[in-house]
XYZ file of C-alpha atoms in Angstrom:
576
model
C 94.512 100.660 86.128
C 90.864 101.603 85.844
C 87.777 100.729 87.814
C 85.917 97.666 86.571
C 83.436 98.572 84.380
C 81.320 95.894 83.294
C 79.615 97.351 80.287
C 83.071 98.177 78.799
C 84.833 94.923 79.802
C 87.283 93.622 77.221
C 89.530 91.654 79.318
C 92.524 92.140 77.267
C 94.565 91.532 80.287
C 93.406 87.888 80.315
C 93.587 85.016 78.019
C 90.706 83.936 75.907
C 89.080 81.259 78.245
C 89.391 83.369 81.084
C 87.813 86.342 79.236
C 85.229 84.199 77.844
C 84.317 83.374 81.827
C 84.335 86.977 83.089
C 81.996 88.301 79.830
C 79.566 85.097 80.485
C 79.231 86.155 84.356
C 78.676 89.892 83.188
C 75.980 88.335 80.936
C 74.156 86.543 83.608
C 73.663 89.238 85.802
C 73.229 91.910 83.417
C 70.675 89.812 81.827
C 68.864 89.153 85.367
C 69.002 93.163 85.971
C 68.977 94.897 89.130
C 65.506 94.810 90.005
C 65.345 90.868 89.934
C 68.897 90.700 91.551
C 67.322 93.077 94.410
C 64.084 91.188 94.654
C 65.737 87.814 94.978
C 67.909 89.013 97.817
C 64.811 90.642 99.841
C 63.313 87.197 99.435
C 66.276 85.255 100.501
C 66.164 83.199 97.845
C 68.749 80.359 97.235
C 70.670 81.306 93.772
C 70.095 77.817 92.431
C 69.991 79.445 88.711
C 73.569 80.859 89.392
C 74.934 77.150 90.622
C 73.138 75.912 87.131
C 75.053 78.709 85.190
C 78.383 77.728 86.792
C 77.893 74.026 86.362
C 76.972 74.519 82.581
C 79.942 76.555 81.711
C 82.294 74.364 84.173
C 83.544 77.623 85.709
C 84.239 76.646 89.036
C 86.114 73.698 87.670
C 88.089 75.732 85.244
C 89.015 78.491 87.836
C 89.787 75.954 90.776
C 91.202 72.866 89.495
C 95.184 72.033 89.236
C 96.004 70.971 85.823
C 97.037 67.257 86.663
C 93.213 66.899 87.526
C 91.990 68.491 84.287
C 92.187 65.708 81.675
C 94.694 67.741 79.731
C 92.471 70.664 79.193
C 94.978 73.804 79.039
C 92.537 76.449 80.386
C 92.100 74.576 84.081
C 94.490 75.591 86.652
C 94.401 77.589 89.955
C 95.636 81.087 88.289
C 95.582 83.695 91.441
C 95.364 86.549 89.110
C 92.159 85.614 87.515
C 90.812 84.263 90.805
C 91.188 87.990 91.915
C 89.269 89.046 88.774
C 86.452 86.631 89.175
C 86.252 87.480 92.939
C 85.752 91.390 92.364
C 83.515 90.718 89.580
C 80.960 88.450 91.441
C 80.979 90.721 94.545
C 80.054 93.835 92.161
C 77.109 92.180 91.503
C 76.368 90.445 95.192
C 78.288 89.510 97.997
C 75.867 86.478 98.366
C 76.885 85.101 95.016
C 80.248 85.741 95.732
C 80.004 83.987 99.015
C 79.367 80.548 97.740
C 82.515 80.855 95.169
C 84.628 81.715 98.135
C 83.403 78.873 100.388
C 84.465 76.674 97.582
C 87.734 78.109 97.472
C 88.295 77.608 101.156
C 86.858 73.863 101.014
C 89.007 72.871 98.301
C 92.096 74.483 100.001
C 92.928 71.365 102.699
C 91.775 68.923 99.429
C 94.368 70.296 96.965
C 97.030 70.369 99.790
C 96.620 66.793 100.788
C 98.212 63.579 99.556
C 94.758 61.685 99.144
C 94.779 61.133 95.225
C 91.861 59.476 95.347
C 89.849 62.472 97.004
C 91.547 64.795 94.526
C 90.362 62.903 91.652
C 86.803 62.370 93.053
C 86.731 66.393 93.770
C 87.756 67.237 90.113
C 85.237 65.134 88.889
C 82.648 66.569 90.996
C 83.849 70.136 90.213
C 83.540 69.360 86.620
C 79.781 68.358 87.226
C 79.153 71.624 89.034
C 79.631 70.723 92.717
C 80.545 73.104 95.478
C 82.217 72.755 98.483
C 82.680 73.876 102.168
C 85.402 74.688 104.997
C 84.301 72.985 108.198
C 86.455 74.930 110.788
C 84.565 76.957 112.798
C 82.602 76.075 116.036
C 79.821 77.776 117.518
C 81.546 78.182 121.262
C 85.286 78.763 119.799
C 84.837 80.651 116.216
C 87.883 79.926 114.485
C 90.022 79.029 117.527
C 91.329 75.656 116.312
C 93.164 74.691 119.175
C 89.690 74.540 121.177
C 88.223 72.199 118.373
C 85.852 69.824 119.780
C 84.671 67.963 116.920
C 86.491 64.620 117.290
C 87.438 61.285 115.695
C 86.993 58.633 117.804
C 89.434 55.503 117.010
C 87.429 52.245 116.383
C 88.612 48.672 117.022
C 88.895 48.068 113.241
C 91.205 50.910 112.532
C 88.210 53.462 111.542
C 87.062 56.144 113.147
C 83.674 57.556 114.303
C 83.305 61.442 114.054
C 81.344 63.504 116.403
C 80.823 67.349 116.452
C 78.890 70.662 115.849
C 80.331 73.099 113.200
C 79.081 76.419 112.814
C 79.414 79.518 110.320
C 79.925 76.881 107.531
C 78.972 78.259 104.123
C 77.143 76.013 101.485
C 76.763 73.415 104.097
C 73.331 73.002 102.593
C 74.568 71.700 98.974
C 78.374 70.983 99.517
C 79.421 67.873 97.913
C 82.177 67.462 100.368
C 82.903 69.479 103.700
C 86.566 69.592 104.572
C 86.101 69.097 108.142
C 88.438 70.144 111.107
C 88.775 67.933 114.109
C 90.719 66.256 116.849
C 91.676 62.704 117.373
C 90.282 61.482 120.632
C 91.360 58.588 122.773
C 89.262 55.359 122.353
C 86.918 56.388 125.069
C 86.094 59.355 123.272
C 87.748 61.839 125.609
C 89.987 64.380 124.171
C 93.576 65.691 125.826
C 92.993 68.879 128.113
C 95.812 70.621 126.250
C 96.057 70.841 122.551
C 98.259 68.195 120.951
C 98.984 69.170 117.083
C 99.902 65.512 116.427
C 95.978 65.007 117.081
C 94.671 67.101 114.597
C 92.981 66.149 111.345
C 91.120 66.965 108.329
C 88.648 64.690 106.719
C 86.035 64.946 104.059
C 82.548 64.796 105.437
C 79.619 63.983 102.857
C 76.171 64.919 103.825
C 74.766 61.655 104.645
C 71.227 62.342 106.486
C 71.814 59.117 108.661
C 75.091 60.991 110.424
C 74.571 64.747 109.408
C 71.962 67.083 110.855
C 71.546 70.548 109.261
C 69.961 72.540 111.979
C 69.440 76.018 110.293
C 70.934 78.775 108.087
C 72.112 81.200 110.850
C 72.220 84.410 108.507
C 69.060 86.205 107.128
C 70.382 86.189 103.505
C 70.673 84.241 100.258
C 73.681 82.663 101.193
C 73.889 79.516 103.306
C 75.865 79.606 106.319
C 75.060 76.526 108.132
C 75.136 75.309 111.853
C 75.370 71.276 111.815
C 75.483 68.223 113.763
C 77.571 64.860 112.889
C 76.861 61.872 115.101
C 78.359 58.281 114.648
C 79.815 59.399 110.987
C 82.002 56.470 109.874
C 85.438 57.860 108.776
C 88.005 55.536 106.963
C 91.662 56.123 105.906
C 90.452 56.992 102.581
C 88.455 60.124 103.898
C 91.233 61.416 105.731
C 93.005 64.495 103.945
C 95.686 65.397 106.673
C 96.698 64.609 110.163
C 98.964 66.166 112.782
C 100.967 69.006 112.105
C 100.122 68.682 108.310
C 96.199 69.202 109.249
C 97.111 72.315 111.424
C 99.296 73.854 108.436
C 96.271 72.990 106.104
C 94.097 74.940 108.374
C 96.390 78.191 108.236
C 97.574 77.872 104.600
C 94.314 77.608 103.265
C 93.240 80.906 105.067
C 96.275 82.436 103.236
C 95.054 81.367 99.870
C 91.037 81.906 100.353
C 90.888 84.903 102.374
C 92.920 86.938 99.945
C 89.784 87.056 97.926
C 87.886 89.193 100.797
C 89.843 92.226 99.558
C 88.613 91.504 96.311
C 85.226 91.314 97.474
C 85.427 94.654 98.866
C 86.854 96.385 95.902
C 83.990 95.160 93.634
C 81.568 96.183 96.325
C 82.774 99.512 96.437
C 83.138 99.869 92.769
C 79.538 99.347 92.245
C 78.356 101.628 95.042
C 80.674 104.304 93.428
C 79.127 104.244 90.031
C 75.579 104.442 91.776
C 76.480 107.430 94.100
C 78.220 109.581 91.109
C 75.069 108.660 88.973
C 72.662 109.983 91.462
C 75.027 113.027 92.909
C 75.707 114.458 89.354
C 71.916 114.712 88.510
C 70.696 116.059 92.034
C 70.112 119.751 92.308
C 69.821 121.212 95.785
C 69.378 124.904 96.813
C 70.058 125.930 93.335
C 73.178 123.787 92.241
C 73.992 120.356 91.277
C 75.228 118.072 94.651
C 78.506 117.627 92.844
C 79.352 121.448 92.974
C 79.341 121.605 97.096
C 82.967 121.500 98.085
C 82.555 118.932 100.744
C 80.994 116.633 97.974
C 84.044 117.158 96.144
C 86.243 116.029 99.049
C 84.363 112.918 99.803
C 84.227 112.191 96.140
C 87.952 112.283 95.797
C 88.737 110.817 99.010
C 86.413 107.563 97.933
C 88.006 107.308 94.760
C 91.507 107.555 96.165
C 90.967 105.030 98.709
C 89.556 102.852 96.313
C 92.394 102.944 93.521
C 94.549 102.348 96.438
C 92.734 99.056 97.670
C 93.132 98.144 93.987
C 96.763 98.989 93.469
C 97.645 97.415 96.720
C 95.662 94.369 96.373
C 96.900 94.039 92.477
C 100.473 94.106 93.543
C 100.035 91.860 96.462
C 98.688 89.238 93.786
C 101.760 89.316 92.178
C 103.813 88.115 95.406
C 101.274 85.467 96.003
C 102.267 84.136 92.517
C 105.840 84.237 92.974
C 105.740 82.683 96.675
C 108.106 79.833 97.259
C 109.547 78.583 100.498
C 112.420 81.060 100.195
C 110.183 83.931 99.406
C 107.340 84.172 101.877
C 106.667 87.785 101.644
C 103.122 86.869 100.519
C 102.310 86.204 104.009
C 102.247 89.749 105.178
C 100.325 91.037 101.990
C 97.932 88.442 101.980
C 97.154 89.440 105.688
C 96.903 93.117 104.823
C 94.580 92.206 101.880
C 92.172 90.401 103.980
C 92.320 93.224 106.789
C 93.513 96.606 105.738
C 91.883 96.463 102.318
C 88.536 95.147 103.790
C 88.466 97.980 106.264
C 89.304 100.586 103.624
C 85.998 99.259 102.017
C 83.977 100.277 105.131
C 85.575 103.411 104.722
C 84.955 104.217 101.001
C 80.989 103.297 101.429
C 80.902 105.441 104.539
C 82.258 108.485 102.319
C 79.899 107.899 99.435
C 76.898 107.198 101.961
C 77.632 110.942 103.063
C 77.421 111.915 99.640
C 73.820 110.127 98.825
C 72.761 110.251 102.365
C 68.939 108.702 102.480
C 69.296 107.352 98.956
C 71.684 104.854 100.359
C 68.730 102.938 102.376
C 66.320 102.772 99.441
C 65.233 99.290 98.734
C 65.829 99.482 94.889
C 69.531 100.450 94.926
C 72.472 98.307 95.077
C 73.940 100.619 97.663
C 71.451 99.349 100.414
C 73.055 95.910 99.769
C 76.509 97.128 99.616
C 76.343 99.003 102.926
C 75.123 95.790 104.848
C 77.801 93.419 102.872
C 80.929 95.643 103.172
C 80.870 95.438 107.049
C 80.893 91.627 106.849
C 84.292 91.307 105.040
C 86.614 92.385 107.671
C 84.544 90.147 110.198
C 85.140 87.111 108.120
C 88.544 86.804 109.140
C 88.771 87.523 112.919
C 88.860 90.927 114.339
C 91.156 93.678 113.986
C 93.165 92.676 116.913
C 93.617 89.219 115.526
C 94.887 90.170 112.127
C 96.919 93.124 113.811
C 98.709 90.493 115.868
C 99.613 88.579 112.629
C 100.998 91.931 110.989
C 103.037 92.897 113.577
C 105.046 89.650 113.632
C 106.548 90.974 110.360
C 107.674 94.135 111.554
C 111.224 93.659 113.032
C 112.507 92.054 109.749
C 110.530 94.491 107.453
C 112.085 97.470 109.065
C 115.491 96.793 110.150
C 116.737 93.604 107.800
C 116.120 93.945 104.609
C 117.207 91.213 101.993
C 117.649 91.092 98.307
C 115.504 89.550 96.074
C 114.764 89.691 92.319
C 112.575 92.252 90.831
C 108.818 91.062 90.665
C 107.244 91.626 87.360
C 103.528 92.186 86.660
C 102.545 88.397 87.267
C 99.439 88.523 84.698
C 100.895 85.306 82.879
C 98.508 82.176 82.745
C 99.921 79.650 84.940
C 99.079 77.491 87.727
C 100.009 78.706 91.228
C 101.036 75.041 92.437
C 103.192 76.737 95.563
C 99.931 77.831 97.152
C 99.043 74.162 97.460
C 102.385 72.989 99.037
C 103.471 75.803 101.331
C 105.154 73.751 103.734
C 105.065 74.838 107.683
C 102.690 77.726 108.574
C 105.043 79.033 111.222
C 108.194 81.046 111.571
C 106.499 84.229 110.391
C 108.953 86.576 112.331
C 111.703 85.128 110.454
C 110.183 86.255 107.010
C 112.398 88.629 105.072
C 111.451 91.692 102.728
C 113.068 93.722 100.203
C 113.933 97.151 101.243
C 110.960 99.638 101.361
C 113.084 102.631 101.300
C 114.482 102.272 97.879
C 110.782 102.366 96.552
C 109.898 105.466 98.493
C 113.156 107.169 97.692
C 112.290 106.851 94.201
C 109.314 109.266 94.480
C 109.675 112.964 94.918
C 106.171 114.217 95.160
C 105.221 116.642 98.081
C 102.856 114.452 99.697
C 104.704 111.294 99.588
C 107.927 113.286 100.959
C 105.596 114.414 103.716
C 104.544 110.517 104.370
C 108.322 109.511 104.219
C 108.900 111.912 107.036
C 106.210 110.296 108.944
C 107.448 106.856 108.284
C 111.110 107.637 109.293
C 110.144 108.874 112.628
C 107.968 105.838 113.135
C 111.177 103.684 112.497
C 113.210 105.690 114.812
C 110.453 105.544 117.487
C 110.636 101.605 116.888
C 114.252 101.718 117.751
C 114.610 104.337 120.484
C 111.191 103.881 122.189
C 109.935 100.473 121.543
C 107.089 99.129 123.259
C 107.958 97.595 126.471
C 107.056 93.946 127.572
C 104.108 95.271 129.614
C 102.894 97.327 126.625
C 103.476 94.311 124.098
C 100.789 92.306 126.287
C 98.506 95.441 125.944
C 97.084 94.875 122.708
C 94.919 98.070 123.071
C 98.208 99.801 122.751
C 99.632 97.535 120.191
C 96.774 98.018 117.481
C 97.646 101.448 117.178
C 101.349 100.753 116.651
C 100.605 97.993 114.140
C 98.177 100.545 112.449
C 101.181 102.577 111.599
C 103.208 99.902 110.251
C 100.431 98.789 108.278
C 100.491 102.024 106.606
C 104.274 101.834 105.563
C 103.518 98.564 104.067
C 100.475 99.891 102.428
C 102.307 102.955 100.814
C 105.124 100.599 99.976
C 103.161 98.444 97.371
C 100.977 100.985 96.280
C 103.950 102.999 94.889
C 105.254 99.727 93.389
C 102.181 99.166 91.293
C 101.976 102.789 90.443
C 105.131 102.409 88.505
C 103.614 99.170 86.743
C 100.434 100.871 85.949
C 101.778 104.295 85.226
C 99.587 105.864 87.890
C 99.512 109.509 87.454
C 101.022 112.009 89.949
C 97.817 113.793 90.898
C 95.806 110.402 92.110
C 99.055 109.529 93.714
C 99.140 112.712 95.661
C 95.545 112.590 96.745
C 96.207 108.733 97.856
C 99.114 110.009 99.805
C 97.121 112.753 101.053
C 94.732 110.470 103.045
C 97.620 108.226 104.275
C 99.421 111.499 105.902
C 96.015 112.309 107.587
C 95.606 108.591 108.595
C 98.818 108.302 109.999
C 98.306 111.355 112.057
C 95.289 110.015 113.384
C 96.892 106.866 114.571
C 99.818 109.198 116.102
C 97.039 111.123 118.076
C 95.888 107.870 119.151
C 98.945 106.564 120.432
C 99.755 109.710 122.381
C 96.230 109.294 124.163
C 96.994 105.741 125.446
C 97.184 105.677 128.965
C 100.535 103.451 128.755
C 102.387 105.631 126.333
C 105.673 106.773 127.581
C 106.650 110.410 127.435
C 109.343 109.523 124.665
C 106.593 107.419 122.778
C 104.399 110.757 123.051
C 107.407 112.970 121.846
C 107.870 110.772 118.777
C 104.221 110.660 118.224
C 103.741 114.402 118.070
C 106.565 114.618 115.498
C 104.507 112.298 113.205
C 101.450 114.440 113.058
C 101.719 115.939 109.727
C 99.538 117.928 107.232
C 99.305 117.219 103.653
C 100.770 119.508 101.008
C 97.581 121.324 99.888
C 97.321 121.676 96.051
C 93.835 123.270 94.747
C 94.592 122.604 91.117
C 95.755 119.139 91.542
C 92.525 118.625 93.583
C 90.372 120.209 90.630
C 91.969 117.743 88.133
C 91.081 114.686 90.374
C 87.801 115.818 90.986
C 87.493 116.292 87.070
C 88.596 112.840 86.743
C 86.286 111.371 89.402
C 83.198 113.192 87.947
C 83.848 111.787 84.612
C 82.572 108.600 85.851
C 79.082 109.905 85.978
C 76.800 107.772 83.760
C 79.815 105.321 82.715
C 78.021 102.323 84.416
C 74.509 101.630 85.383
C 73.116 98.119 85.979
C 70.580 96.940 83.430
C 67.316 97.672 85.234
């Protein structure tokens, strides 16, 4: 596995049609050039040319339509492997362009999950003709707290509904053909029950009819359109309903499982382009009589950035395999998807921080990609709630993961071109604490490298702490405390899938050791954080002290990785 390089892209891991889509997309952006890309971004210019390109080449249709609505075209399917590639590629050039794709992914989720065949056939035709879609979930006062949804469907005497409400943070709401809109069914007098009732939830297909649809504004200062809109007296028939009740609730959460996976791949794309720009700049710059890349601290910054970026890609690619083999009996993907959308995106922020320390003031210059990357990378962890929200989700999996492993068939590299049907038939969204996993210990024990062995000591102590000094009921209610606990568990999971991917992609020992060098340091940092928590018990503090470890230094190994990192100098630069 290597970093994406559009100038040397061959796509030999893809089928012919998928490769053609990637190459045409590269050609679109390289023909535009960096100067034009940045000019359009600075002017906040809507990307109509990009959407026309998508339409002409039927790209969204090919990548996001189930085969049963494809009129027999064998290239049309929802294939998570190539969706990850496309997400990475779009964000490599611009998160603004990625965003219209991402929002369409989310908007299609409740549609393909529904039983409304009439809508599905209509949507396939719309996609074929270049339409984009939107996901009408969030509201201004409540964000993504869907229990508190105030958008409502008011029953009418003739069996139809009238929709009323205001949606906020809704991408593509200026152009979407259909907005999959989440609402609650009200009483006939228009009132909503005081307490949330899942039987009252509904998703319906909203069209932008100006008689009922009022687009207020774009709430962000960017090329992308993130809308604030009102709907009033909007007529809704049963033909417009996608799901009701528990199925609507499940569709909301299951869509997030599928769609927000792309956030991690966007981070990988952004970091990769920023990495090329940073190494190109630093390798040519001389200060105090020497090249910037010869300074010891610059070497460390670059090695850490590269190791973290490769770890992001290894974890996300392996998580993709579990997405593709998922079933009602194998729901491991729910943890790994959550990790990609939260852990991988936050690692992306760290990569940009490290690279920014290398290039310093250059990172602010308006003609660089880096200036844009530094702004965009912050958005991705925030697009799916806060760290606390995601850590609460991740912690639900801890008991079964650590203490009740199950047997599963070995999952191979899932690069086979196939439709991932299960993602639109995930079933009930609950029961996360009952999800079983394969034994992480077997994977760790199959490696006998110095830094991996140190990390194994840390996670063994963490597991022991979970048994001998678990969080008390009071601590479990203190999420400031539990976030740190969750961070350590997340690192254990992160290392597990990185090592699985390392075997598949034959990752060399030097890189793995540098990856686990930063993993040891991160684990130690969280152990210190745990010790500092006011509610930490003496026994927990004792365990935390044992988890503070030093990576095994190896100067020769480090210099070999430096040489590898510096070999990327001048490997890629976007057309001017």
